[in-house]
Amino acid sequence: VSGDRGILVIVEGDGAHELFEAEGATVLRSDEPVTGTHVLGAIRAMPHREVLVLPNGALPAQELVAVGVAARDAKRDVLLLPSACMVQGLAALAVHDAMRIAVDDAFAMSEAAAGTRWGSLRVARERALTMAGTCEPGDGLALIGREVVLIEHDVLQAGRALLDRALGLGGELLTVLTGRAASTELVSALRAHVEHNFPHVEVMVYEGGMTSDLLQLGADPDAVGRLMRLLVNGKVDPTPMTTHRMGIDR
């Protein structure tokens, strides 16, 4: 992220902080509850004339709209993008192009975020009634979006079921952010499940460090198309991916 346009992202966890910051974004942590006042202060502290905000589900829509109205003035334009979680935020940031005008950049990033199906794996902390039934402490909870869709006594089994649902409608790339409590054994077993049942899917795993989820995942059904756009925009160097060179006549 460079020039007169900045990206503000709201994230949870040390790993996610480093991941987004490495892409040039300004990071606002949400390990503790974030308010509109926090977001407004972070926007006003940025030196950029144009600011794109990836809220990643940290604030309700009405509060975000109020922040946007308060942050805009003659010196700064602010655009709020519809990223509902951090994996959607990663998808959006991957297609960011500072050479485009702000509205076109925001549209492309919003499209990438909205096109990423997402879910999360959690461990129930208390007995509670969910859309999928009643869970007990220690149960594995599989969520698609913000709704619990499956409860399993075995957390690994809940994770496998979550992957089946997320990838059952197709997908070329699976992005996984691991939480602080996610064990290496759990992550390896879930990766093996994808490799065995969805061999066409590329899996990218990053350390997130969040405490709210064991892991968060996003399935991108148009990863190849997005890669081509990144190549056209010059954001990806194709040299490491080149295996053969042919003449035009071939």
GROMACS .gro file of C-alpha atoms in nm:
model
  250
    1VAL     CA    1   0.000   0.000   0.000
    2SER     CA    2   0.166   0.323  -0.105
    3GLY     CA    3   0.105   0.675  -0.224
    4ASP     CA    4  -0.185   0.886  -0.104
    5ARG     CA    5  -0.415   0.592  -0.031
    6GLY     CA    6  -0.398   0.394   0.290
    7ILE     CA    7  -0.566   0.075   0.405
    8LEU     CA    8  -0.687   0.040   0.764
    9VAL     CA    9  -0.757  -0.316   0.878
   10ILE     CA   10  -0.904  -0.435   1.207
   11VAL     CA   11  -0.748  -0.763   1.321
   12GLU     CA   12  -0.720  -0.997   1.617
   13GLY     CA   13  -0.400  -1.179   1.704
   14ASP     CA   14  -0.026  -1.122   1.666
   15GLY     CA   15   0.007  -1.339   1.358
   16ALA     CA   16  -0.275  -1.162   1.177
   17HIS     CA   17  -0.123  -0.827   1.275
   18GLU     CA   18   0.210  -0.920   1.118
   19LEU     CA   19   0.041  -1.068   0.810
   20PHE     CA   20  -0.160  -0.756   0.725
   21GLU     CA   21   0.116  -0.518   0.824
   22ALA     CA   22   0.357  -0.697   0.590
   23GLU     CA   23   0.119  -0.606   0.307
   24GLY     CA   24   0.153  -0.239   0.396
   25ALA     CA   25  -0.176  -0.194   0.580
   26THR     CA   26  -0.227   0.009   0.896
   27VAL     CA   27  -0.349  -0.224   1.172
   28LEU     CA   28  -0.600  -0.161   1.450
   29ARG     CA   29  -0.616  -0.448   1.701
   30SER     CA   30  -0.949  -0.593   1.813
   31ASP     CA   31  -0.826  -0.838   2.080
   32GLU     CA   32  -1.024  -0.615   2.315
   33PRO     CA   33  -1.361  -0.481   2.193
   34VAL     CA   34  -1.325  -0.205   1.933
   35THR     CA   35  -1.564   0.090   1.920
   36GLY     CA   36  -1.644   0.340   1.650
   37THR     CA   37  -1.439   0.594   1.843
   38HIS     CA   38  -1.131   0.372   1.813
   39VAL     CA   39  -1.179   0.332   1.438
   40LEU     CA   40  -1.243   0.702   1.387
   41GLY     CA   41  -0.927   0.788   1.579
   42ALA     CA   42  -0.721   0.543   1.373
   43ILE     CA   43  -0.854   0.689   1.046
   44ARG     CA   44  -0.779   1.046   1.154
   45ALA     CA   45  -0.426   0.945   1.257
   46MET     CA   46  -0.347   0.826   0.903
   47PRO     CA   47  -0.175   1.079   0.675
   48HIS     CA   48  -0.350   0.960   0.357
   49ARG     CA   49  -0.605   1.159   0.162
   50GLU     CA   50  -0.790   0.837   0.071
   51VAL     CA   51  -0.853   0.564   0.330
   52LEU     CA   52  -1.007   0.224   0.262
   53VAL     CA   53  -1.127   0.041   0.575
   54LEU     CA   54  -1.144  -0.337   0.610
   55PRO     CA   55  -1.348  -0.384   0.930
   56ASN     CA   56  -1.332  -0.766   0.921
   57GLY     CA   57  -1.654  -0.802   1.118
   58ALA     CA   58  -1.533  -0.606   1.420
   59LEU     CA   59  -1.819  -0.352   1.417
   60PRO     CA   60  -2.189  -0.365   1.319
   61ALA     CA   61  -2.285  -0.201   0.989
   62GLN     CA   62  -2.473   0.091   1.145
   63GLU     CA   63  -2.175   0.190   1.358
   64LEU     CA   64  -1.943   0.165   1.057
   65VAL     CA   65  -2.168   0.396   0.855
   66ALA     CA   66  -2.157   0.650   1.138
   67VAL     CA   67  -1.777   0.627   1.147
   68GLY     CA   68  -1.758   0.683   0.772
   69VAL     CA   69  -1.976   0.992   0.789
   70ALA     CA   70  -1.775   1.137   1.077
   71ALA     CA   71  -1.438   1.063   0.916
   72ARG     CA   72  -1.505   1.221   0.576
   73ASP     CA   73  -1.413   1.583   0.526
   74ALA     CA   74  -1.260   1.813   0.266
   75LYS     CA   75  -0.915   1.665   0.329
   76ARG     CA   76  -1.000   1.296   0.340
   77ASP     CA   77  -1.223   1.048   0.159
   78VAL     CA   78  -1.310   0.726   0.343
   79LEU     CA   79  -1.452   0.409   0.189
   80LEU     CA   80  -1.574   0.121   0.407
   81LEU     CA   81  -1.544  -0.224   0.250
   82PRO     CA   82  -1.772  -0.520   0.333
   83SER     CA   83  -1.518  -0.764   0.482
   84ALA     CA   84  -1.695  -0.977   0.740
   85CYS     CA   85  -1.384  -1.156   0.871
   86MET     CA   86  -1.007  -1.157   0.843
   87VAL     CA   87  -0.988  -1.413   0.561
   88GLN     CA   88  -1.218  -1.193   0.355
   89GLY     CA   89  -0.991  -0.901   0.441
   90LEU     CA   90  -0.691  -1.097   0.311
   91ALA     CA   91  -0.875  -1.171  -0.014
   92ALA     CA   92  -0.956  -0.802  -0.054
   93LEU     CA   93  -0.602  -0.686   0.020
   94ALA     CA   94  -0.461  -0.933  -0.233
   95VAL     CA   95  -0.628  -0.746  -0.521
   96HIS     CA   96  -0.559  -0.393  -0.394
   97ASP     CA   97  -0.408  -0.177  -0.668
   98ALA     CA   98  -0.301   0.175  -0.573
   99MET     CA   99  -0.278   0.268  -0.942
  100ARG     CA  100  -0.657   0.245  -0.981
  101ILE     CA  101  -0.884   0.527  -0.875
  102ALA     CA  102  -1.020   0.474  -0.524
  103VAL     CA  103  -1.374   0.372  -0.621
  104ASP     CA  104  -1.249   0.113  -0.870
  105ASP     CA  105  -1.000  -0.021  -0.618
  106ALA     CA  106  -1.270  -0.041  -0.351
  107PHE     CA  107  -1.504  -0.222  -0.591
  108ALA     CA  108  -1.243  -0.485  -0.682
  109MET     CA  109  -1.153  -0.539  -0.317
  110SER     CA  110  -1.519  -0.562  -0.214
  111GLU     CA  111  -1.583  -0.815  -0.490
  112ALA     CA  112  -1.291  -1.030  -0.371
  113ALA     CA  113  -1.412  -1.017  -0.010
  114ALA     CA  114  -1.773  -1.099  -0.096
  115GLY     CA  115  -1.664  -1.385  -0.323
  116THR     CA  116  -1.481  -1.561  -0.039
  117ARG     CA  117  -1.702  -1.809   0.148
  118TRP     CA  118  -1.593  -1.819   0.508
  119GLY     CA  119  -1.640  -2.015   0.823
  120SER     CA  120  -1.473  -2.086   1.156
  121LEU     CA  121  -1.407  -2.364   1.404
  122ARG     CA  122  -1.458  -2.298   1.774
  123VAL     CA  123  -1.469  -2.486   2.101
  124ALA     CA  124  -1.780  -2.424   2.310
  125ARG     CA  125  -1.697  -2.257   2.641
  126GLU     CA  126  -2.036  -2.309   2.801
  127ARG     CA  127  -2.369  -2.481   2.751
  128ALA     CA  128  -2.569  -2.283   2.499
  129LEU     CA  129  -2.855  -2.307   2.251
  130THR     CA  130  -2.749  -2.256   1.888
  131MET     CA  131  -2.915  -2.284   1.547
  132ALA     CA  132  -2.776  -2.638   1.527
  133GLY     CA  133  -2.895  -2.742   1.873
  134THR     CA  134  -2.757  -2.732   2.225
  135CYS     CA  135  -2.382  -2.745   2.275
  136GLU     CA  136  -2.189  -2.847   2.585
  137PRO     CA  137  -1.853  -2.714   2.708
  138GLY     CA  138  -1.573  -2.864   2.498
  139ASP     CA  139  -1.789  -2.939   2.194
  140GLY     CA  140  -1.656  -2.848   1.851
  141LEU     CA  141  -1.865  -2.583   1.676
  142ALA     CA  142  -1.858  -2.543   1.298
  143LEU     CA  143  -1.976  -2.202   1.179
  144ILE     CA  144  -2.053  -2.087   0.826
  145GLY     CA  145  -2.052  -1.711   0.839
  146ARG     CA  146  -2.178  -1.625   1.186
  147GLU     CA  147  -2.417  -1.919   1.229
  148VAL     CA  148  -2.338  -2.248   1.401
  149VAL     CA  149  -2.425  -2.519   1.148
  150LEU     CA  150  -2.287  -2.827   1.321
  151ILE     CA  151  -2.199  -2.947   1.671
  152GLU     CA  152  -1.965  -3.242   1.732
  153HIS     CA  153  -1.821  -3.379   2.054
  154ASP     CA  154  -1.495  -3.432   1.863
  155VAL     CA  155  -1.339  -3.102   1.757
  156LEU     CA  156  -1.147  -3.263   1.470
  157GLN     CA  157  -1.467  -3.413   1.334
  158ALA     CA  158  -1.633  -3.071   1.351
  159GLY     CA  159  -1.340  -2.928   1.156
  160ARG     CA  160  -1.368  -3.194   0.886
  161ALA     CA  161  -1.741  -3.131   0.854
  162LEU     CA  162  -1.674  -2.758   0.827
  163LEU     CA  163  -1.429  -2.815   0.542
  164ASP     CA  164  -1.678  -3.040   0.362
  165ARG     CA  165  -1.942  -2.769   0.378
  166ALA     CA  166  -1.709  -2.486   0.283
  167LEU     CA  167  -1.561  -2.670  -0.016
  168GLY     CA  168  -1.869  -2.869  -0.114
  169LEU     CA  169  -1.986  -2.590  -0.345
  170GLY     CA  170  -1.646  -2.566  -0.512
  171GLY     CA  171  -1.330  -2.369  -0.452
  172GLU     CA  172  -0.980  -2.335  -0.591
  173LEU     CA  173  -0.801  -2.185  -0.292
  174LEU     CA  174  -0.853  -2.242   0.080
  175THR     CA  175  -0.701  -1.983   0.314
  176VAL     CA  176  -0.671  -2.084   0.680
  177LEU     CA  177  -0.587  -1.858   0.973
  178THR     CA  178  -0.497  -2.057   1.283
  179GLY     CA  179  -0.590  -1.947   1.632
  180ARG     CA  180  -0.363  -1.946   1.935
  181ALA     CA  181  -0.513  -2.270   2.071
  182ALA     CA  182  -0.501  -2.463   1.741
  183SER     CA  183  -0.259  -2.753   1.777
  184THR     CA  184  -0.017  -2.858   1.504
  185GLU     CA  185  -0.184  -3.200   1.501
  186LEU     CA  186  -0.529  -3.049   1.440
  187VAL     CA  187  -0.408  -2.829   1.155
  188SER     CA  188  -0.215  -3.116   0.994
  189ALA     CA  189  -0.515  -3.350   1.015
  190LEU     CA  190  -0.744  -3.092   0.854
  191ARG     CA  191  -0.492  -3.020   0.578
  192ALA     CA  192  -0.470  -3.395   0.510
  193HIS     CA  193  -0.851  -3.410   0.490
  194VAL     CA  194  -0.851  -3.143   0.219
  195GLU     CA  195  -0.568  -3.311   0.024
  196HIS     CA  196  -0.751  -3.643   0.029
  197ASN     CA  197  -1.105  -3.525  -0.043
  198PHE     CA  198  -1.044  -3.207  -0.244
  199PRO     CA  199  -0.711  -3.266  -0.423
  200HIS     CA  200  -0.771  -2.978  -0.665
  201VAL     CA  201  -0.781  -2.720  -0.384
  202GLU     CA  202  -0.467  -2.524  -0.295
  203VAL     CA  203  -0.431  -2.474   0.083
  204MET     CA  204  -0.258  -2.174   0.238
  205VAL     CA  205  -0.216  -2.176   0.617
  206TYR     CA  206  -0.113  -1.869   0.817
  207GLU     CA  207  -0.070  -1.818   1.190
  208GLY     CA  208  -0.340  -1.578   1.309
  209GLY     CA  209  -0.304  -1.596   1.684
  210MET     CA  210  -0.666  -1.507   1.759
  211THR     CA  211  -0.838  -1.643   2.069
  212SER     CA  212  -1.198  -1.623   1.948
  213ASP     CA  213  -1.158  -1.904   1.690
  214LEU     CA  214  -0.952  -2.222   1.671
  215LEU     CA  215  -0.925  -2.141   1.304
  216GLN     CA  216  -1.088  -1.927   1.041
  217LEU     CA  217  -1.110  -2.034   0.678
  218GLY     CA  218  -1.205  -1.880   0.346
  219ALA     CA  219  -1.280  -2.065   0.024
  220ASP     CA  220  -1.218  -1.872  -0.298
  221PRO     CA  221  -1.406  -2.017  -0.599
  222ASP     CA  222  -1.223  -1.791  -0.847
  223ALA     CA  223  -0.861  -1.809  -0.733
  224VAL     CA  224  -0.727  -1.865  -1.085
  225GLY     CA  225  -0.915  -1.562  -1.215
  226ARG     CA  226  -0.785  -1.349  -0.930
  227LEU     CA  227  -0.430  -1.472  -0.994
  228MET     CA  228  -0.459  -1.367  -1.358
  229ARG     CA  229  -0.573  -1.021  -1.251
  230LEU     CA  230  -0.281  -0.996  -1.009
  231LEU     CA  231  -0.042  -1.091  -1.290
  232VAL     CA  232  -0.194  -0.828  -1.519
  233ASN     CA  233  -0.166  -0.567  -1.245
  234GLY     CA  234   0.198  -0.658  -1.183
  235LYS     CA  235   0.135  -0.754  -0.819
  236VAL     CA  236   0.269  -1.108  -0.868
  237ASP     CA  237   0.602  -1.203  -1.024
  238PRO     CA  238   0.532  -1.499  -1.257
  239THR     CA  239   0.899  -1.606  -1.278
  240PRO     CA  240   0.885  -1.860  -0.989
  241MET     CA  241   0.574  -2.017  -1.149
  242THR     CA  242   0.731  -2.056  -1.493
  243THR     CA  243   0.810  -2.420  -1.576
  244HIS     CA  244   0.830  -2.412  -1.959
  245ARG     CA  245   0.906  -2.154  -2.225
  246MET     CA  246   0.777  -2.196  -2.579
  247GLY     CA  247   0.804  -2.003  -2.901
  248ILE     CA  248   0.498  -1.832  -3.047
  249ASP     CA  249   0.471  -2.097  -3.316
  250ARG     CA  250   0.413  -2.359  -3.048
   0.00000   0.00000   0.00000
